[in-house]
Amino acid sequence: MPSYASARELMDAVMARYRALPDYSDRGFVTARRRGRDHVIVFETAYEASGDFRFTFDRPHPYRPLRHMVTRFVVGRRGGEAYLDRRASDGDVSTQVEPDFNLAIAGATGTSYGAAHTIAGLLFPEVTGWSFRELKRPRLRSPQLIDDVWCHRITGLQHRARMVIHVGVEDLLIRRIAHRRPGSEERRLDVRVSAPLSEAPRPS
């Protein structure tokens, strides 16, 4: 297991790891605290060697008595064409073809509490917005066990808000991201890739 002299060195290694992956999948959830209440969305991510990408998430109605009304969103790229699909609980379906992949991801980022951007921003250089490398005052903390996976722990600031990122010790893949303000936690479970860590280039 390689050791890292600093949080910045580890972050560079994580970026190199994702950019070298031929495929990736996960499932997970985001818990976001808004106006004193917890809002939860569940999601799945899939990326293939062809470059196709799909991020699916279910968002319940924000009004508590209507939480049974769930809207499913799908954002991605298939055969080079970017899209954002929306399927409401009443069966209404809309498909929006975007001129580029970056706009499609941007269109789903706020609705997914940032989760649509997390992996897409690591896999694809063309996806703009806040970058993992832009974490301010990064510090490498002691490892922690997250969902039975030992993880490196990085703390820092996203703008002025404290952020904690947990990255698998063995595979350098993100398992948890937590923001203090506004309060939110993103968890990635059942993370799967075909490329072992030894195939990922180390940063120069």
Coordinates of N, CA and C in Angstrom, one line a residue:
M1 N 0.8 -1.2 0.0 CA 0.0 0.0 0.0 C 0.9 1.2 0.0
P2 N 0.8 2.1 -1.0 CA 1.6 3.3 -1.1 C 1.2 4.3 0.0
S3 N 2.2 5.0 0.5 CA 1.9 6.1 1.5 C 2.0 7.4 0.8
Y4 N 1.4 8.4 1.4 CA 1.3 9.8 0.7 C 1.8 10.8 1.7
A5 N 2.7 11.7 1.2 CA 3.3 12.7 2.1 C 2.4 13.8 2.4
S6 N 1.3 14.0 1.6 CA 0.4 15.1 1.9 C -1.0 14.8 1.3
A7 N -1.9 15.6 1.7 CA -3.3 15.4 1.2 C -3.3 15.7 -0.3
R8 N -2.5 16.7 -0.7 CA -2.4 17.1 -2.1 C -1.9 16.0 -3.0
E9 N -0.9 15.3 -2.5 CA -0.3 14.1 -3.3 C -1.4 13.0 -3.4
L10 N -2.1 12.8 -2.3 CA -3.2 11.8 -2.4 C -4.3 12.2 -3.4
M11 N -4.7 13.5 -3.4 CA -5.7 14.0 -4.3 C -5.3 13.8 -5.7
D12 N -4.0 14.1 -6.0 CA -3.5 13.9 -7.4 C -3.6 12.4 -7.8
A13 N -3.3 11.5 -6.9 CA -3.3 10.1 -7.1 C -4.8 9.7 -7.4
V14 N -5.7 10.2 -6.7 CA -7.1 9.9 -6.8 C -7.6 10.4 -8.2
M15 N -7.2 11.6 -8.6 CA -7.6 12.1 -9.9 C -7.0 11.2 -11.0
A16 N -5.8 10.8 -10.9 CA -5.2 10.0 -11.9 C -5.9 8.6 -12.0
R17 N -6.3 8.1 -10.8 CA -7.0 6.8 -10.8 C -8.3 6.9 -11.6
Y18 N -9.1 7.9 -11.3 CA -10.4 8.0 -12.0 C -10.2 8.2 -13.5
R19 N -9.2 9.0 -13.9 CA -9.0 9.3 -15.3 C -8.5 8.1 -16.1
A20 N -8.0 7.1 -15.4 CA -7.4 5.9 -16.0 C -8.4 4.8 -16.1
L21 N -9.6 4.9 -15.4 CA -10.5 3.8 -15.3 C -11.2 3.5 -16.7
P22 N -11.3 2.2 -17.1 CA -12.0 1.9 -18.3 C -13.5 1.7 -18.0
D23 N -13.9 1.5 -16.8 CA -15.3 1.4 -16.4 C -15.5 1.6 -14.9
Y24 N -16.7 1.9 -14.5 CA -17.0 2.2 -13.1 C -18.5 2.0 -12.9
S25 N -18.9 1.6 -11.7 CA -20.3 1.6 -11.3 C -20.4 1.7 -9.7
D26 N -21.5 2.3 -9.3 CA -21.7 2.3 -7.9 C -23.2 2.5 -7.6
R27 N -23.6 2.5 -6.4 CA -25.0 2.9 -6.0 C -24.8 3.6 -4.7
G28 N -25.7 4.5 -4.3 CA -25.6 5.2 -3.1 C -26.7 6.1 -2.8
F29 N -26.4 7.1 -1.9 CA -27.5 8.0 -1.5 C -26.9 9.3 -1.0
V30 N -27.7 10.4 -1.0 CA -27.3 11.7 -0.5 C -28.3 12.0 0.6
T31 N -27.9 12.4 1.7 CA -28.8 13.0 2.8 C -28.4 14.5 2.9
A32 N -29.4 15.3 2.6 CA -29.2 16.8 2.7 C -30.1 17.4 3.7
R33 N -29.6 18.2 4.5 CA -30.4 18.9 5.5 C -30.8 20.3 5.0
R34 N -32.1 20.5 4.8 CA -32.6 21.8 4.3 C -33.8 22.2 5.2
R35 N -33.7 23.4 5.7 CA -34.7 24.0 6.5 C -35.1 23.1 7.6
G36 N -34.1 22.5 8.3 CA -34.4 21.7 9.5 C -34.9 20.3 9.2
R37 N -34.9 19.9 7.9 CA -35.4 18.6 7.6 C -34.4 17.8 6.7
D38 N -34.3 16.5 6.8 CA -33.5 15.7 6.0 C -34.2 15.3 4.7
H39 N -33.5 15.5 3.6 CA -34.0 15.1 2.3 C -33.0 14.0 1.8
V40 N -33.6 12.9 1.3 CA -32.7 11.8 0.8 C -33.0 11.5 -0.6
I41 N -32.0 11.3 -1.4 CA -32.1 10.8 -2.8 C -31.2 9.6 -2.9
V42 N -31.7 8.6 -3.7 CA -30.8 7.4 -3.9 C -30.4 7.5 -5.4
F43 N -29.2 6.9 -5.7 CA -28.7 7.0 -7.1 C -27.9 5.8 -7.5
E44 N -27.7 5.7 -8.8 CA -26.8 4.7 -9.3 C -25.9 5.3 -10.4
T45 N -24.7 4.9 -10.5 CA -23.8 5.4 -11.5 C -23.2 4.3 -12.4
A46 N -23.1 4.5 -13.7 CA -22.5 3.5 -14.6 C -21.7 4.2 -15.6
Y47 N -20.5 3.7 -15.8 CA -19.6 4.2 -16.9 C -18.9 3.1 -17.6
E48 N -18.9 3.2 -18.9 CA -18.3 2.1 -19.7 C -17.1 2.5 -20.5
A49 N -16.3 1.6 -21.0 CA -15.1 1.9 -21.7 C -15.4 2.7 -23.0
S50 N -16.6 2.5 -23.6 CA -17.0 3.2 -24.8 C -17.1 4.7 -24.6
G51 N -17.2 5.1 -23.3 CA -17.4 6.5 -23.0 C -18.8 6.9 -22.6
D52 N -19.7 5.9 -22.7 CA -21.1 6.1 -22.3 C -21.1 6.2 -20.7
F53 N -22.0 7.1 -20.3 CA -22.1 7.4 -18.8 C -23.6 7.5 -18.5
R54 N -24.0 7.0 -17.3 CA -25.4 7.1 -16.9 C -25.5 7.3 -15.4
F55 N -26.2 8.4 -15.0 CA -26.4 8.6 -13.6 C -27.9 8.7 -13.3
T56 N -28.4 7.8 -12.5 CA -29.9 7.8 -12.3 C -30.1 8.1 -10.8
F57 N -31.1 9.0 -10.6 CA -31.4 9.3 -9.2 C -32.9 9.5 -9.0
D58 N -33.4 9.1 -7.9 CA -34.8 9.3 -7.5 C -35.0 10.4 -6.5
R59 N -35.8 11.4 -6.8 CA -36.0 12.5 -5.8 C -37.4 12.6 -5.4
P60 N -37.7 12.3 -4.1 CA -39.1 12.5 -3.6 C -39.5 14.0 -3.6
H61 N -40.8 14.2 -3.6 CA -41.3 15.6 -3.5 C -40.8 16.2 -2.3
P62 N -40.4 17.5 -2.3 CA -39.8 18.2 -1.1 C -40.8 18.4 0.0
Y63 N -42.1 18.4 -0.4 CA -43.2 18.6 0.7 C -43.5 17.3 1.3
R64 N -43.3 17.2 2.7 CA -43.4 16.0 3.4 C -44.6 15.1 3.1
P65 N -45.9 15.7 3.1 CA -47.0 14.9 2.8 C -47.1 14.3 1.4
L66 N -46.2 14.8 0.5 CA -46.2 14.3 -0.8 C -44.9 13.5 -1.1
R67 N -44.2 13.0 -0.1 CA -42.9 12.3 -0.3 C -43.1 11.0 -1.1
H68 N -44.3 10.5 -1.1 CA -44.6 9.3 -1.9 C -44.5 9.6 -3.4
M69 N -44.5 10.8 -3.8 CA -44.4 11.2 -5.2 C -42.9 11.3 -5.5
V70 N -42.4 10.4 -6.3 CA -41.0 10.4 -6.6 C -40.7 10.6 -8.1
T71 N -39.8 11.5 -8.4 CA -39.4 11.8 -9.8 C -38.1 11.1 -10.0
R72 N -38.0 10.4 -11.1 CA -36.7 9.8 -11.5 C -36.0 10.6 -12.6
F73 N -34.8 10.9 -12.4 CA -34.0 11.6 -13.3 C -32.8 10.7 -13.8
V74 N -32.5 10.8 -15.1 CA -31.4 10.1 -15.7 C -30.6 11.1 -16.6
V75 N -29.3 11.2 -16.2 CA -28.5 12.1 -17.0 C -27.3 11.3 -17.5
G76 N -26.9 11.6 -18.7 CA -25.7 10.8 -19.2 C -25.4 11.1 -20.6
R77 N -24.6 10.2 -21.2 CA -24.2 10.3 -22.6 C -24.2 8.9 -23.2
R78 N -24.8 8.8 -24.3 CA -24.9 7.5 -25.0 C -24.6 7.7 -26.5
G79 N -23.6 7.0 -27.0 CA -23.2 7.1 -28.4 C -22.8 8.5 -28.7
G80 N -22.2 9.2 -27.7 CA -21.8 10.6 -28.0 C -22.8 11.7 -27.8
E81 N -24.1 11.3 -27.6 CA -25.2 12.2 -27.4 C -25.5 12.4 -25.9
A82 N -25.5 13.6 -25.4 CA -25.8 13.9 -24.0 C -27.3 14.1 -23.9
Y83 N -27.8 13.7 -22.7 CA -29.3 13.8 -22.5 C -29.6 14.0 -21.0
L84 N -30.8 14.4 -20.7 CA -31.3 14.5 -19.4 C -32.8 14.1 -19.4
D85 N -33.1 12.9 -18.8 CA -34.5 12.4 -18.8 C -35.1 12.7 -17.5
R86 N -36.4 13.0 -17.5 CA -37.2 13.2 -16.3 C -38.5 12.4 -16.4
R87 N -38.7 11.5 -15.4 CA -40.0 10.8 -15.3 C -40.7 11.0 -14.0
A88 N -41.8 11.8 -14.1 CA -42.6 12.1 -12.9 C -43.4 11.0 -12.4
S89 N -43.8 11.1 -11.1 CA -44.6 10.0 -10.5 C -45.9 9.8 -11.2
D90 N -46.5 10.8 -11.9 CA -47.7 10.6 -12.6 C -47.6 10.0 -14.0
G91 N -46.3 9.7 -14.3 CA -46.1 9.0 -15.6 C -45.6 10.0 -16.7
D92 N -45.6 11.3 -16.4 CA -45.2 12.3 -17.4 C -43.7 12.1 -17.6
V93 N -43.3 12.0 -18.9 CA -41.9 11.8 -19.2 C -41.4 12.9 -20.2
S94 N -40.2 13.5 -19.9 CA -39.6 14.4 -20.8 C -38.1 14.1 -21.0
T95 N -37.7 14.2 -22.2 CA -36.3 14.0 -22.6 C -35.7 15.2 -23.2
Q96 N -34.6 15.7 -22.6 CA -33.9 16.9 -23.1 C -32.6 16.5 -23.6
V97 N -32.3 16.7 -24.9 CA -31.0 16.4 -25.5 C -30.2 17.7 -25.4
E98 N -29.0 17.5 -24.8 CA -28.2 18.7 -24.6 C -27.1 18.8 -25.7
P99 N -26.7 20.1 -26.0 CA -25.6 20.2 -27.0 C -24.3 19.7 -26.5
D100 N -24.0 19.6 -25.2 CA -22.8 18.9 -24.8 C -23.0 18.3 -23.4
F101 N -22.1 17.4 -23.1 CA -22.2 16.6 -21.9 C -22.1 17.4 -20.6
N102 N -21.3 18.4 -20.7 CA -21.1 19.3 -19.5 C -22.4 20.0 -19.1
L103 N -23.2 20.4 -20.1 CA -24.5 21.1 -19.8 C -25.5 20.1 -19.2
A104 N -25.5 18.9 -19.7 CA -26.4 17.8 -19.2 C -26.1 17.6 -17.7
I105 N -24.8 17.4 -17.3 CA -24.4 17.2 -15.9 C -24.8 18.4 -15.1
A106 N -24.5 19.6 -15.6 CA -24.9 20.8 -14.8 C -26.4 20.9 -14.6
G107 N -27.2 20.4 -15.5 CA -28.6 20.5 -15.3 C -29.1 19.6 -14.3
A108 N -28.4 18.6 -13.9 CA -28.8 17.6 -12.8 C -28.1 17.8 -11.5
T109 N -27.1 18.7 -11.5 CA -26.2 18.8 -10.3 C -27.0 19.3 -9.1
G110 N -27.7 20.4 -9.2 CA -28.4 21.0 -8.1 C -29.5 20.1 -7.6
T111 N -30.3 19.5 -8.5 CA -31.4 18.6 -8.2 C -30.9 17.4 -7.4
S112 N -29.7 16.9 -7.7 CA -29.1 15.7 -7.1 C -28.3 16.1 -5.9
Y113 N -28.3 17.3 -5.4 CA -27.5 17.8 -4.3 C -26.0 17.6 -4.6
G114 N -25.6 17.7 -5.8 CA -24.2 17.7 -6.2 C -23.7 16.3 -6.6
A115 N -24.5 15.2 -6.4 CA -24.0 13.9 -6.6 C -23.8 13.6 -8.1
A116 N -24.6 14.2 -9.0 CA -24.5 14.0 -10.4 C -23.1 14.4 -10.9
H117 N -22.5 15.4 -10.3 CA -21.3 16.0 -10.7 C -20.1 15.2 -10.1
T118 N -20.2 14.6 -9.0 CA -19.1 14.0 -8.3 C -18.2 13.1 -9.1
I119 N -18.7 12.0 -9.6 CA -18.0 11.1 -10.4 C -17.7 11.6 -11.8
A120 N -18.7 12.2 -12.4 CA -18.6 12.7 -13.8 C -17.4 13.7 -13.9
G121 N -17.3 14.6 -12.8 CA -16.2 15.5 -12.8 C -14.8 14.9 -12.6
L122 N -14.8 13.7 -12.0 CA -13.5 13.0 -11.9 C -13.2 12.2 -13.1
L123 N -14.2 11.7 -13.8 CA -13.9 10.8 -15.0 C -13.6 11.6 -16.3
F124 N -14.3 12.8 -16.4 CA -14.3 13.5 -17.7 C -13.7 14.9 -17.5
P125 N -12.6 15.2 -18.2 CA -12.0 16.5 -18.2 C -12.9 17.6 -18.6
E126 N -13.9 17.3 -19.5 CA -14.8 18.3 -20.1 C -15.9 18.8 -19.1
V127 N -16.1 18.0 -18.1 CA -17.1 18.4 -17.1 C -16.5 19.5 -16.1
T128 N -17.0 20.7 -16.2 CA -16.5 21.8 -15.4 C -17.2 21.9 -14.1
G129 N -17.0 23.0 -13.4 CA -17.6 23.2 -12.1 C -16.5 23.0 -11.0
W130 N -16.9 22.9 -9.8 CA -15.9 22.8 -8.7 C -15.2 21.5 -8.9
S131 N -13.8 21.5 -8.8 CA -13.0 20.4 -8.9 C -12.4 19.9 -7.6
F132 N -12.2 18.6 -7.6 CA -11.6 17.9 -6.4 C -10.3 18.6 -6.1
R133 N -9.5 19.0 -7.1 CA -8.2 19.7 -6.9 C -8.4 21.1 -6.3
E134 N -9.6 21.6 -6.3 CA -9.8 23.0 -5.7 C -10.0 23.0 -4.2
L135 N -10.0 21.9 -3.6 CA -10.2 21.9 -2.1 C -9.1 22.7 -1.5
K136 N -9.5 23.7 -0.6 CA -8.5 24.6 0.0 C -8.1 24.0 1.4
R137 N -6.9 24.3 1.7 CA -6.3 23.9 3.0 C -6.5 22.4 3.3
P138 N -6.2 21.5 2.3 CA -6.4 20.1 2.5 C -5.4 19.5 3.5
R139 N -6.0 18.6 4.3 CA -5.2 18.0 5.3 C -5.5 16.5 5.3
L140 N -4.4 15.7 5.4 CA -4.6 14.2 5.5 C -4.7 13.8 6.9
R141 N -5.8 13.2 7.3 CA -6.1 12.8 8.6 C -5.9 11.3 8.8
S142 N -6.2 10.8 10.0 CA -6.0 9.4 10.2 C -7.1 8.6 9.5
P143 N -6.8 7.4 9.0 CA -7.8 6.6 8.3 C -9.1 6.3 9.2
Q144 N -10.2 6.0 8.5 CA -11.4 5.6 9.2 C -12.1 4.5 8.4
L145 N -12.9 3.7 9.1 CA -13.6 2.6 8.5 C -15.0 3.2 8.0
I146 N -15.3 3.1 6.7 CA -16.5 3.6 6.2 C -17.2 2.4 5.4
D147 N -18.3 2.0 5.9 CA -19.0 0.9 5.3 C -18.1 -0.3 5.0
D148 N -17.4 -0.7 6.1 CA -16.4 -1.8 6.1 C -15.3 -1.7 5.1
V149 N -15.0 -0.4 4.7 CA -13.8 -0.1 3.8 C -12.9 0.8 4.6
W150 N -11.6 0.5 4.7 CA -10.7 1.4 5.3 C -10.4 2.6 4.3
C151 N -10.5 3.8 4.8 CA -10.4 4.9 3.9 C -9.4 6.0 4.5
H152 N -8.7 6.6 3.5 CA -8.0 7.8 3.8 C -9.0 8.9 4.1
R153 N -8.7 9.8 5.0 CA -9.6 10.9 5.3 C -8.9 12.2 5.0
I154 N -9.6 13.0 4.1 CA -9.1 14.3 3.7 C -10.1 15.4 4.2
T155 N -9.6 16.4 4.9 CA -10.4 17.5 5.3 C -9.9 18.8 4.6
G156 N -10.8 19.7 4.4 CA -10.5 21.0 3.7 C -11.7 21.9 3.6
L157 N -11.6 22.9 2.8 CA -12.7 23.8 2.6 C -13.1 23.9 1.1
Q158 N -14.4 23.8 0.9 CA -15.0 24.1 -0.4 C -15.6 25.4 -0.3
H159 N -15.0 26.4 -0.9 CA -15.3 27.8 -0.7 C -15.0 28.1 0.8
R160 N -16.0 28.3 1.6 CA -15.7 28.6 3.0 C -16.3 27.5 3.9
A161 N -16.8 26.5 3.3 CA -17.5 25.4 4.1 C -16.6 24.2 4.3
R162 N -16.6 23.6 5.5 CA -15.7 22.5 5.7 C -16.2 21.2 5.0
M163 N -15.3 20.5 4.5 CA -15.6 19.3 3.7 C -14.7 18.1 4.2
V164 N -15.3 16.9 4.3 CA -14.5 15.7 4.6 C -14.8 14.7 3.5
I165 N -13.6 14.2 3.0 CA -13.7 13.2 1.9 C -13.0 11.9 2.3
H166 N -13.7 10.8 2.2 CA -13.1 9.5 2.5 C -12.9 8.7 1.2
V167 N -11.6 8.3 1.0 CA -11.2 7.6 -0.2 C -10.6 6.2 0.2
G168 N -11.0 5.2 -0.5 CA -10.6 3.8 -0.2 C -9.1 3.7 -0.1
V169 N -8.5 3.1 0.9 CA -7.1 2.9 1.0 C -6.6 2.0 -0.1
E170 N -7.3 1.0 -0.4 CA -6.8 0.0 -1.3 C -7.0 0.3 -2.8
D171 N -8.1 1.1 -3.1 CA -8.5 1.4 -4.5 C -8.5 2.8 -4.9
L172 N -8.3 3.8 -3.9 CA -8.3 5.2 -4.2 C -9.7 5.7 -4.8
L173 N -10.8 5.1 -4.4 CA -12.1 5.5 -4.9 C -12.9 6.1 -3.8
I174 N -13.7 7.1 -4.1 CA -14.4 7.9 -3.1 C -15.6 7.1 -2.6
R175 N -15.7 7.1 -1.2 CA -16.7 6.4 -0.5 C -17.7 7.3 0.2
R176 N -17.2 8.5 0.6 CA -18.0 9.4 1.4 C -17.5 10.8 1.2
I177 N -18.5 11.8 1.0 CA -18.2 13.2 1.0 C -19.2 13.9 1.9
A178 N -18.7 14.6 2.9 CA -19.6 15.3 3.8 C -19.3 16.8 3.8
H179 N -20.4 17.6 3.8 CA -20.3 19.1 3.8 C -21.0 19.6 5.1
R180 N -20.3 20.5 5.8 CA -20.8 21.0 7.0 C -21.9 22.0 6.8
R181 N -21.7 22.9 5.8 CA -22.7 24.0 5.5 C -22.8 24.0 4.0
P182 N -24.0 23.8 3.4 CA -25.2 23.3 4.1 C -24.9 21.8 4.4
G183 N -25.5 21.3 5.4 CA -25.3 19.9 5.9 C -25.7 18.9 4.8
S184 N -24.8 18.1 4.4 CA -25.1 17.0 3.5 C -24.0 15.9 3.6
E185 N -24.5 14.7 3.2 CA -23.6 13.6 3.2 C -23.8 12.7 2.0
E186 N -22.8 12.4 1.2 CA -22.9 11.6 0.0 C -22.2 10.3 0.3
R187 N -22.9 9.2 0.1 CA -22.3 7.9 0.3 C -22.3 7.1 -0.9
R188 N -21.2 6.4 -1.3 CA -21.1 5.6 -2.5 C -20.8 4.2 -2.0
L189 N -21.7 3.3 -2.4 CA -21.7 1.9 -2.0 C -21.5 1.0 -3.2
D190 N -21.1 -0.3 -2.9 CA -21.0 -1.3 -4.0 C -20.2 -0.7 -5.2
V191 N -19.1 -0.1 -4.9 CA -18.2 0.5 -5.9 C -17.5 -0.6 -6.6
R192 N -17.6 -0.6 -8.0 CA -17.0 -1.6 -8.8 C -16.2 -1.1 -9.9
V193 N -15.0 -1.6 -10.2 CA -14.2 -1.3 -11.4 C -13.5 -2.6 -11.8
S194 N -13.1 -2.6 -13.0 CA -12.4 -3.8 -13.5 C -10.9 -3.7 -13.4
A195 N -10.4 -2.4 -13.3 CA -9.0 -2.2 -13.4 C -8.4 -2.1 -11.9
P196 N -7.5 -3.0 -11.6 CA -6.9 -2.9 -10.3 C -6.0 -1.6 -10.1
L197 N -5.7 -1.3 -8.9 CA -5.0 0.0 -8.6 C -3.6 0.0 -9.3
S198 N -3.0 -1.2 -9.5 CA -1.7 -1.2 -10.0 C -1.7 -0.7 -11.5
E199 N -2.8 -0.7 -12.1 CA -2.9 -0.2 -13.5 C -3.1 1.3 -13.6
A200 N -3.3 1.9 -12.5 CA -3.5 3.4 -12.5 C -2.2 4.1 -12.5
P201 N -2.0 5.1 -13.3 CA -0.7 5.8 -13.2 C -0.6 6.6 -12.0
R202 N 0.6 6.7 -11.4 CA 0.9 7.6 -10.3 C 1.2 8.9 -10.8
P203 N 0.8 10.0 -10.1 CA 1.1 11.3 -10.6 C 2.6 11.6 -10.6
S204 N 3.1 12.4 -11.6 CA 4.5 12.7 -11.6 C 4.9 13.8 -10.6

